[in-house]
Amino acid sequence: MAKPAVSSSSSSRVWFLSVAALIHMRTVLSFTSSSQCYTAIYSFGDSIADTGNLNYDTEDLSPSLYAVLNPPYGETFFHYPTGRFSDGRLIIDFLAEHIGVPLLKPYLGIKNGKIKDWNSLEGVNFAVGSATALDIGFFLDKGLYDVVVPTNYSLGVQFDWFLDLLPSICNSSSGCKEVLGRSLFLVGEIGGNDFNYLFQLGTTIEEARTYVPLVINKISWVINKLIDLGAQTLVVPGNFAIGCNFFYLKNFPSRDLEDYDGSGCLKAFNNFADYYNKQLLAELNRLQELHPDVNIIYADYYHASLQLYQSPSQFGFTKSILDSCCPLMNANNRNVAAKYCGEPGLITCDDPSQYISWDGVHLTEAAYKWITKDLLQGPFTNPKIRVSCGSDM
Ligand SMILES: *[C@@H]1O[C@H](CO)[C@@H](O)[C@H](O)[C@H]1NC(C)=O
Ligand SMILES: *[C@@H]1O[C@H](CO)[C@@H](O)[C@H](O)[C@H]1NC(C)=O
């Protein structure tokens, strides 16, 4: 990789670096200048941001992915399954509401002609549940494709989709710079699955660390390409506090109490996510120096989620981190043939808003709402004024 160019006009962007230096590294998602409005969101990622692409999937979906197209997914807000991996809205939906653009339409529905009422100038969602940052070749080489990696929708594939769609967004280079410059790019969360899959197959945390640069290089590559095309504002989330995630707690339990922190989270996985996020942030800082006129915003999903796990009752959650509303492969559901939330016969909770975990892996709308609010209003660190055209949450 090239050495960062030393920029002489780095002044106004350096808040970003100083935030990184703060102990808690709680970076807020913030908007650039007081007069700026975003006219669209273009989103890349995985199930954290997928607003329905799997509805239009042409591959054979694995049972766990297929289940998201069934109730009780979507029961809270949409009242039908939309393909979102939650009971209701996701971070990206709350973000769209805040900015004042329509909820994002899934690219695959546009591509296959099933979604007719789309306007690519209002933004498009390329994020697909199950997606990885690394291309499928990485997993093929390891013999992991089809074992745990169920689809071929990596970040690189999603970027190619964006290129395919680009002529319907803008034509000339200068036209693209203008249109894309007014858009907000959400690049992630992506990369979490790369490690989820590796850990599921018994990869040690030590070995997983050796893949961190590969994942971050891929994310960085896409950010650079988007900037070349004209992107001016990119929000790049890190990974969540996975050591507190129901799935990790159930799948990697330890008999040694020392392995848990005071909130009952697995220290080693949280440390890994924290390590990954610090590497990502370092790369974003490097990119920011290379592109001083662009706004690269790190979104700290780690601390935004961690605070929910640490003080659930403060956020209205009555259930513990070992509870999930509609859990995948939950011990409570041992006696039914169904294994996944969304398969008939599974017991679902009455009130998802009492839970942080929706289906064992993904979070409830209530949790995503708090996380977004926290990202937008940023109670932790930076007093930066964030103004948008949208309504306040
Ligand atoms: C995955 O998709 C890419 C791009 O569409 C394609 O080039 C590649 O051959 C696919 N790989 C597999 C294993 O299907
Ligand atoms: C770009 O050009 C193509 C072909 O001329 C046209 O169909 C399309 O609508 C144009 N896109 C925009 C955003 O103007």
Short mmCIF file of C-alpha atoms and ligand atoms in Angstrom, two decimals:
data_model
loop_
_atom_site.label_atom_id
_atom_site.label_comp_id
_atom_site.label_asym_id
_atom_site.label_seq_id
_atom_site.Cartn_x
_atom_site.Cartn_y
_atom_site.Cartn_z
CA MET A 1 0.00 0.00 0.00
CA ALA A 2 1.09 3.50 -0.75
CA LYS A 3 2.34 5.69 2.05
CA PRO A 4 -0.16 8.31 3.07
CA ALA A 5 0.36 11.58 1.34
CA VAL A 6 0.93 14.40 3.76
CA SER A 7 -1.86 16.80 3.33
CA SER A 8 -1.44 20.49 3.92
CA SER A 9 -5.13 21.18 4.23
CA SER A 10 -6.03 18.54 6.75
CA SER A 11 -7.25 20.92 9.45
CA SER A 12 -11.00 20.51 9.46
CA ARG A 13 -10.89 16.77 9.05
CA VAL A 14 -8.64 16.10 11.93
CA TRP A 15 -11.44 15.92 14.49
CA PHE A 16 -11.63 12.41 13.24
CA LEU A 17 -8.08 11.65 14.34
CA SER A 18 -8.50 13.23 17.71
CA VAL A 19 -11.61 11.18 18.34
CA ALA A 20 -9.58 8.10 17.63
CA ALA A 21 -7.18 9.07 20.32
CA LEU A 22 -9.81 9.19 22.99
CA ILE A 23 -9.77 6.32 25.37
CA HIS A 24 -13.20 5.03 24.59
CA MET A 25 -12.89 5.69 20.88
CA ARG A 26 -16.55 6.43 20.74
CA THR A 27 -16.79 8.11 17.42
CA VAL A 28 -20.03 9.66 16.47
CA LEU A 29 -21.64 9.45 13.13
CA SER A 30 -21.75 13.03 12.17
CA PHE A 31 -22.71 15.11 9.22
CA THR A 32 -20.30 17.37 7.51
CA SER A 33 -21.54 20.87 7.24
CA SER A 34 -24.55 22.67 8.51
CA SER A 35 -26.12 23.24 5.12
CA GLN A 36 -25.65 19.81 3.69
CA CYS A 37 -28.52 17.56 2.74
CA TYR A 38 -28.11 14.11 1.37
CA THR A 39 -30.36 13.19 -1.48
CA ALA A 40 -29.66 9.47 -1.43
CA ILE A 41 -28.05 6.62 0.45
CA TYR A 42 -26.13 3.90 -1.33
CA SER A 43 -25.47 0.98 0.97
CA PHE A 44 -23.12 -2.00 0.90
CA GLY A 45 -23.03 -4.66 3.57
CA ASP A 46 -24.55 -7.78 5.07
CA SER A 47 -27.67 -8.71 7.04
CA ILE A 48 -27.19 -5.75 9.34
CA ALA A 49 -28.24 -3.48 6.45
CA ASP A 50 -30.11 -5.78 4.03
CA THR A 51 -33.57 -4.34 3.38
CA GLY A 52 -34.82 -7.21 1.24
CA ASN A 53 -32.29 -8.39 -1.32
CA LEU A 54 -32.77 -12.03 -0.35
CA ASN A 55 -36.38 -11.82 -1.59
CA TYR A 56 -34.93 -11.63 -5.08
CA ASP A 57 -32.10 -14.07 -4.68
CA THR A 58 -31.67 -16.43 -7.58
CA GLU A 59 -29.44 -18.86 -5.75
CA ASP A 60 -30.93 -21.57 -3.59
CA LEU A 61 -31.13 -20.12 -0.14
CA SER A 62 -30.00 -22.16 2.83
CA PRO A 63 -32.72 -22.79 5.46
CA SER A 64 -31.32 -20.20 7.84
CA LEU A 65 -31.41 -17.52 5.14
CA TYR A 66 -34.73 -18.59 3.73
CA ALA A 67 -36.31 -18.32 7.16
CA VAL A 68 -35.93 -14.53 7.13
CA LEU A 69 -38.64 -14.38 4.49
CA ASN A 70 -41.18 -15.83 6.95
CA PRO A 71 -42.97 -14.45 9.98
CA PRO A 72 -42.26 -13.42 12.68
CA TYR A 73 -39.58 -11.43 10.84
CA GLY A 74 -40.95 -7.97 10.21
CA GLU A 75 -43.78 -8.28 12.73
CA THR A 76 -43.11 -5.06 14.61
CA PHE A 77 -43.14 -2.27 12.09
CA PHE A 78 -43.86 -3.57 8.61
CA HIS A 79 -46.21 -6.32 9.84
CA TYR A 80 -44.91 -8.70 7.20
CA PRO A 81 -41.51 -10.20 6.44
CA THR A 82 -39.54 -7.81 4.25
CA GLY A 83 -36.26 -9.71 4.14
CA ARG A 84 -34.87 -7.63 6.98
CA PHE A 85 -33.12 -9.65 9.67
CA SER A 86 -35.08 -8.17 12.53
CA ASP A 87 -38.60 -7.75 13.84
CA GLY A 88 -38.67 -4.25 12.39
CA ARG A 89 -36.47 -1.47 11.13
CA LEU A 90 -32.69 -1.57 10.91
CA ILE A 91 -30.05 1.07 11.52
CA ILE A 92 -30.14 1.97 7.84
CA ASP A 93 -33.91 2.54 7.98
CA PHE A 94 -33.59 4.91 10.92
CA LEU A 95 -30.75 6.64 9.12
CA ALA A 96 -32.89 7.08 5.99
CA GLU A 97 -35.75 8.44 8.09
CA HIS A 98 -33.38 10.86 9.76
CA ILE A 99 -31.95 12.10 6.49
CA GLY A 100 -35.36 12.28 4.90
CA VAL A 101 -34.96 9.82 2.02
CA PRO A 102 -37.23 6.82 1.34
CA LEU A 103 -36.33 3.48 2.89
CA LEU A 104 -33.84 1.85 0.57
CA LYS A 105 -34.96 -0.53 -2.13
CA PRO A 106 -33.01 -3.74 -2.63
CA TYR A 107 -30.87 -3.84 -5.75
CA LEU A 108 -31.68 -7.44 -6.70
CA GLY A 109 -35.38 -6.59 -6.99
CA ILE A 110 -34.52 -3.72 -9.31
CA LYS A 111 -32.20 -5.91 -11.32
CA ASN A 112 -34.74 -8.63 -11.95
CA GLY A 113 -37.52 -6.17 -12.73
CA LYS A 114 -39.79 -7.11 -9.83
CA ILE A 115 -39.47 -3.72 -8.19
CA LYS A 116 -40.97 -1.25 -10.62
CA ASP A 117 -41.35 1.92 -8.62
CA TRP A 118 -37.70 2.66 -8.09
CA ASN A 119 -35.71 5.78 -8.61
CA SER A 120 -32.01 5.14 -8.36
CA LEU A 121 -31.47 8.79 -7.46
CA GLU A 122 -33.14 8.08 -4.13
CA GLY A 123 -30.55 5.49 -3.29
CA VAL A 124 -30.25 1.74 -3.60
CA ASN A 125 -29.29 -1.00 -1.20
CA PHE A 126 -26.69 -3.53 -2.28
CA ALA A 127 -26.29 -5.12 1.16
CA VAL A 128 -27.19 -8.80 1.33
CA GLY A 129 -27.57 -11.01 4.35
CA SER A 130 -24.67 -13.50 4.57
CA ALA A 131 -22.29 -11.32 2.54
CA THR A 132 -18.59 -11.22 3.27
CA ALA A 133 -15.99 -8.54 2.66
CA LEU A 134 -13.62 -11.02 1.08
CA ASP A 135 -14.43 -12.55 -2.26
CA ILE A 136 -15.72 -16.07 -2.27
CA GLY A 137 -12.38 -17.28 -3.64
CA PHE A 138 -10.83 -16.84 -0.21
CA PHE A 139 -13.37 -19.23 1.29
CA LEU A 140 -13.20 -21.61 -1.68
CA ASP A 141 -9.46 -21.93 -1.22
CA LYS A 142 -10.06 -22.84 2.38
CA GLY A 143 -12.76 -25.35 1.41
CA LEU A 144 -15.35 -23.27 3.26
CA TYR A 145 -17.68 -22.15 0.49
CA ASP A 146 -21.04 -23.93 0.83
CA VAL A 147 -19.94 -25.25 4.20
CA VAL A 148 -20.69 -22.04 6.00
CA VAL A 149 -20.52 -19.33 3.34
CA PRO A 150 -23.93 -19.65 1.74
CA THR A 151 -23.93 -17.04 -1.02
CA ASN A 152 -21.65 -15.31 -3.46
CA TYR A 153 -22.49 -11.71 -2.64
CA SER A 154 -19.22 -10.33 -1.38
CA LEU A 155 -18.44 -6.64 -1.14
CA GLY A 156 -16.64 -6.83 -4.49
CA VAL A 157 -19.74 -8.33 -6.14
CA GLN A 158 -21.89 -5.60 -4.59
CA PHE A 159 -19.54 -2.95 -5.93
CA ASP A 160 -19.86 -4.46 -9.42
CA TRP A 161 -23.65 -4.19 -9.06
CA PHE A 162 -23.21 -0.53 -8.23
CA LEU A 163 -21.12 -0.05 -11.38
CA ASP A 164 -23.82 -1.82 -13.41
CA LEU A 165 -26.46 0.53 -12.05
CA LEU A 166 -24.37 3.68 -12.30
CA PRO A 167 -25.60 4.72 -15.78
CA SER A 168 -29.11 5.04 -14.37
CA ILE A 169 -27.74 7.33 -11.66
CA CYS A 170 -25.43 9.54 -13.69
CA ASN A 171 -23.66 9.55 -17.04
CA SER A 172 -20.70 11.88 -17.37
CA SER A 173 -17.80 11.92 -14.98
CA SER A 174 -18.67 15.43 -13.83
CA GLY A 175 -22.36 14.53 -13.53
CA CYS A 176 -21.46 11.55 -11.37
CA LYS A 177 -19.25 13.65 -9.15
CA GLU A 178 -22.15 15.98 -8.55
CA VAL A 179 -24.81 13.35 -7.90
CA LEU A 180 -22.62 11.04 -5.87
CA GLY A 181 -21.20 13.99 -3.97
CA ARG A 182 -24.69 14.71 -2.63
CA SER A 183 -25.17 11.09 -1.58
CA LEU A 184 -24.31 9.29 1.58
CA PHE A 185 -22.45 6.01 1.22
CA LEU A 186 -22.84 3.43 3.94
CA VAL A 187 -19.99 0.96 3.56
CA GLY A 188 -20.80 -1.76 6.07
CA GLU A 189 -21.06 -3.14 8.50
CA ILE A 190 -19.21 -5.68 6.36
CA GLY A 191 -16.50 -8.11 7.35
CA GLY A 192 -18.27 -9.41 10.44
CA ASN A 193 -19.42 -12.52 8.57
CA ASP A 194 -15.93 -13.30 7.34
CA PHE A 195 -15.00 -13.86 10.97
CA ASN A 196 -18.35 -15.36 12.03
CA TYR A 197 -17.79 -18.07 9.43
CA LEU A 198 -14.18 -18.64 10.36
CA PHE A 199 -14.98 -18.90 14.07
CA GLN A 200 -17.86 -21.30 13.38
CA LEU A 201 -15.37 -23.60 11.73
CA GLY A 202 -13.02 -23.52 14.63
CA THR A 203 -10.55 -20.91 13.49
CA THR A 204 -8.73 -19.56 16.51
CA ILE A 205 -8.84 -15.90 17.37
CA GLU A 206 -5.11 -15.80 16.85
CA GLU A 207 -5.43 -17.07 13.29
CA ALA A 208 -8.44 -14.82 12.63
CA ARG A 209 -6.26 -11.81 13.43
CA THR A 210 -4.03 -12.69 10.49
CA TYR A 211 -7.01 -12.15 8.14
CA VAL A 212 -7.89 -8.73 9.51
CA PRO A 213 -5.64 -6.86 7.04
CA LEU A 214 -7.21 -8.74 4.11
CA VAL A 215 -10.71 -7.73 5.13
CA ILE A 216 -9.74 -4.13 5.78
CA ASN A 217 -7.86 -3.88 2.49
CA LYS A 218 -11.01 -4.94 0.67
CA ILE A 219 -13.12 -2.34 2.44
CA SER A 220 -10.46 0.27 1.76
CA TRP A 221 -10.34 -0.70 -1.90
CA VAL A 222 -14.09 -0.11 -2.28
CA ILE A 223 -13.92 3.21 -0.43
CA ASN A 224 -11.18 4.38 -2.79
CA LYS A 225 -13.18 3.34 -5.84
CA LEU A 226 -16.27 5.17 -4.57
CA ILE A 227 -14.24 8.30 -3.90
CA ASP A 228 -12.77 8.10 -7.43
CA LEU A 229 -16.32 8.07 -8.78
CA GLY A 230 -17.32 11.11 -6.73
CA ALA A 231 -18.41 9.96 -3.27
CA GLN A 232 -17.88 12.75 -0.73
CA THR A 233 -19.40 11.31 2.43
CA LEU A 234 -18.80 7.75 3.49
CA VAL A 235 -19.96 6.21 6.74
CA VAL A 236 -17.94 3.14 7.61
CA PRO A 237 -19.12 1.11 10.59
CA GLY A 238 -16.89 -1.22 12.53
CA ASN A 239 -17.91 -4.51 14.08
CA PHE A 240 -20.28 -4.91 17.01
CA ALA A 241 -19.37 -6.10 20.50
CA ILE A 242 -19.66 -9.71 19.32
CA GLY A 243 -18.51 -11.13 22.65
CA CYS A 244 -21.90 -10.04 24.04
CA ASN A 245 -23.87 -11.48 21.13
CA PHE A 246 -26.27 -14.32 21.97
CA PHE A 247 -24.88 -16.46 19.17
CA TYR A 248 -21.31 -16.20 20.43
CA LEU A 249 -22.37 -16.71 24.05
CA LYS A 250 -24.26 -19.89 23.12
CA ASN A 251 -21.74 -21.28 20.67
CA PHE A 252 -18.52 -20.51 22.47
CA PRO A 253 -19.36 -20.92 26.15
CA SER A 254 -16.52 -21.22 28.60
CA ARG A 255 -16.34 -22.92 31.99
CA ASP A 256 -13.77 -20.42 33.13
CA LEU A 257 -15.48 -17.41 34.67
CA GLU A 258 -12.35 -15.43 33.93
CA ASP A 259 -13.31 -15.54 30.27
CA TYR A 260 -16.33 -13.31 30.95
CA ASP A 261 -16.43 -9.64 31.79
CA GLY A 262 -18.72 -8.03 34.35
CA SER A 263 -21.59 -7.92 31.84
CA GLY A 264 -21.31 -11.61 31.02
CA CYS A 265 -19.68 -11.00 27.64
CA LEU A 266 -16.86 -13.12 26.27
CA LYS A 267 -13.75 -11.00 26.65
CA ALA A 268 -11.73 -12.66 23.90
CA PHE A 269 -14.31 -12.01 21.18
CA ASN A 270 -14.87 -8.44 22.28
CA ASN A 271 -11.12 -7.92 22.29
CA PHE A 272 -10.97 -9.30 18.79
CA ALA A 273 -13.73 -6.96 17.55
CA ASP A 274 -11.98 -4.07 19.27
CA TYR A 275 -8.69 -5.01 17.63
CA TYR A 276 -10.35 -5.23 14.23
CA ASN A 277 -12.05 -1.86 14.72
CA LYS A 278 -8.79 -0.17 15.68
CA GLN A 279 -7.16 -1.49 12.51
CA LEU A 280 -10.12 -0.32 10.47
CA LEU A 281 -10.00 3.11 12.07
CA ALA A 282 -6.27 3.39 11.35
CA GLU A 283 -6.95 2.64 7.70
CA LEU A 284 -9.79 5.17 7.60
CA ASN A 285 -7.49 7.80 9.06
CA ARG A 286 -4.95 6.98 6.36
CA LEU A 287 -7.61 7.32 3.65
CA GLN A 288 -8.83 10.56 5.19
CA GLU A 289 -5.34 12.04 4.88
CA LEU A 290 -5.14 10.91 1.28
CA HIS A 291 -8.51 12.52 0.52
CA PRO A 292 -8.76 15.61 2.70
CA ASP A 293 -11.82 16.92 0.86
CA VAL A 294 -13.86 13.83 1.50
CA ASN A 295 -15.63 13.03 4.74
CA ILE A 296 -14.91 9.53 5.97
CA ILE A 297 -16.93 8.84 9.08
CA TYR A 298 -16.23 5.90 11.33
CA ALA A 299 -19.41 4.64 12.97
CA ASP A 300 -18.67 2.98 16.27
CA TYR A 301 -21.12 0.08 16.33
CA TYR A 302 -18.97 -1.57 18.97
CA HIS A 303 -19.53 0.93 21.76
CA ALA A 304 -23.02 1.79 20.58
CA SER A 305 -24.00 -1.86 21.05
CA LEU A 306 -21.82 -2.42 24.13
CA GLN A 307 -23.69 0.16 26.17
CA LEU A 308 -26.94 -1.76 25.61
CA TYR A 309 -25.34 -4.96 26.85
CA GLN A 310 -23.76 -3.21 29.81
CA SER A 311 -26.85 -1.41 31.05
CA PRO A 312 -29.84 -3.08 29.41
CA SER A 313 -32.40 -1.75 31.87
CA GLN A 314 -31.33 1.82 31.20
CA PHE A 315 -32.56 1.29 27.65
CA GLY A 316 -35.74 -0.51 28.64
CA PHE A 317 -34.56 -4.05 28.03
CA THR A 318 -35.76 -6.43 30.71
CA LYS A 319 -34.19 -9.58 29.29
CA SER A 320 -30.64 -10.71 29.77
CA ILE A 321 -27.98 -11.09 27.13
CA LEU A 322 -28.61 -14.82 27.31
CA ASP A 323 -32.18 -14.32 26.09
CA SER A 324 -33.26 -13.91 22.50
CA CYS A 325 -36.79 -13.25 21.26
CA CYS A 326 -36.84 -15.77 18.43
CA PRO A 327 -33.61 -17.62 18.70
CA LEU A 328 -31.91 -19.69 16.10
CA MET A 329 -31.12 -23.10 17.46
CA ASN A 330 -32.24 -22.20 20.93
CA ALA A 331 -32.18 -24.67 23.75
CA ASN A 332 -35.80 -23.72 24.57
CA ASN A 333 -36.80 -24.97 21.17
CA ARG A 334 -34.89 -28.22 21.34
CA ASN A 335 -37.96 -30.38 20.98
CA VAL A 336 -39.22 -29.06 17.70
CA ALA A 337 -37.82 -30.00 14.34
CA ALA A 338 -37.51 -26.38 13.31
CA LYS A 339 -34.16 -24.83 13.98
CA TYR A 340 -34.45 -21.30 12.78
CA CYS A 341 -36.51 -18.32 13.69
CA GLY A 342 -39.01 -18.14 10.85
CA GLU A 343 -39.56 -21.88 10.64
CA PRO A 344 -43.00 -23.05 11.80
CA GLY A 345 -43.19 -24.34 15.34
CA LEU A 346 -40.67 -22.09 16.98
CA ILE A 347 -41.59 -20.28 20.12
CA THR A 348 -41.34 -16.52 19.79
CA CYS A 349 -41.50 -13.97 22.53
CA ASP A 350 -44.50 -11.68 22.95
CA ASP A 351 -42.65 -8.42 23.15
CA PRO A 352 -39.44 -8.06 21.14
CA SER A 353 -38.80 -4.62 22.58
CA GLN A 354 -37.82 -6.29 25.86
CA TYR A 355 -34.91 -7.99 24.15
CA ILE A 356 -31.66 -6.83 22.59
CA SER A 357 -31.34 -10.03 20.57
CA TRP A 358 -34.00 -10.77 17.99
CA ASP A 359 -33.09 -14.09 16.40
CA GLY A 360 -29.93 -14.99 18.27
CA VAL A 361 -27.63 -13.31 15.76
CA HIS A 362 -29.36 -10.06 14.84
CA LEU A 363 -30.81 -7.40 17.07
CA THR A 364 -34.35 -6.16 17.60
CA GLU A 365 -35.71 -2.96 16.14
CA ALA A 366 -35.64 -1.53 19.66
CA ALA A 367 -31.90 -2.18 19.87
CA TYR A 368 -31.19 -0.81 16.41
CA LYS A 369 -33.18 2.29 17.22
CA TRP A 370 -31.08 3.00 20.30
CA ILE A 371 -27.89 2.35 18.39
CA THR A 372 -28.85 4.75 15.60
CA LYS A 373 -29.98 7.41 18.03
CA ASP A 374 -26.69 7.08 19.79
CA LEU A 375 -24.72 7.27 16.57
CA LEU A 376 -26.59 10.36 15.42
CA GLN A 377 -26.72 12.20 18.69
CA GLY A 378 -23.42 10.95 20.00
CA PRO A 379 -23.58 11.36 23.74
CA PHE A 380 -20.01 10.17 24.20
CA THR A 381 -17.45 12.37 22.67
CA ASN A 382 -17.46 14.88 20.00
CA PRO A 383 -19.59 17.97 20.36
CA LYS A 384 -19.65 18.36 16.62
CA ILE A 385 -22.87 19.91 15.42
CA ARG A 386 -24.75 17.51 13.25
CA VAL A 387 -27.40 18.95 11.07
CA SER A 388 -29.40 17.25 8.41
CA CYS A 389 -32.51 18.02 6.42
CA GLY A 390 -34.35 15.16 8.04
CA SER A 391 -36.39 15.14 11.17
CA ASP A 392 -34.81 14.55 14.53
CA MET A 393 -35.27 11.12 15.95
C1 LIG B 1 -19.17 -15.32 -7.70
O1 LIG B 1 -19.63 -14.20 -8.44
C2 LIG B 1 -18.65 -13.62 -9.26
C3 LIG B 1 -19.21 -12.34 -9.85
O2 LIG B 1 -20.52 -12.46 -10.23
C4 LIG B 1 -18.22 -14.63 -10.32
O3 LIG B 1 -17.23 -14.08 -11.13
C5 LIG B 1 -17.69 -15.89 -9.61
O4 LIG B 1 -17.39 -16.88 -10.57
C6 LIG B 1 -18.71 -16.43 -8.64
N1 LIG B 1 -18.10 -17.51 -7.88
C7 LIG B 1 -18.74 -18.65 -7.58
C8 LIG B 1 -17.96 -19.65 -6.82
O5 LIG B 1 -19.88 -18.86 -7.91
C1 LIG B 2 -27.53 7.89 -19.29
O1 LIG B 2 -27.57 7.57 -20.65
C2 LIG B 2 -28.43 6.46 -20.96
C3 LIG B 2 -28.28 6.14 -22.43
O2 LIG B 2 -28.25 7.31 -23.20
C4 LIG B 2 -29.87 6.81 -20.58
O3 LIG B 2 -30.72 5.74 -20.87
C5 LIG B 2 -29.91 7.12 -19.11
O4 LIG B 2 -31.21 7.53 -18.73
C6 LIG B 2 -28.92 8.22 -18.75
N1 LIG B 2 -28.86 8.35 -17.30
C7 LIG B 2 -29.03 9.50 -16.69
C8 LIG B 2 -28.95 9.45 -15.20
O5 LIG B 2 -29.20 10.55 -17.25
#
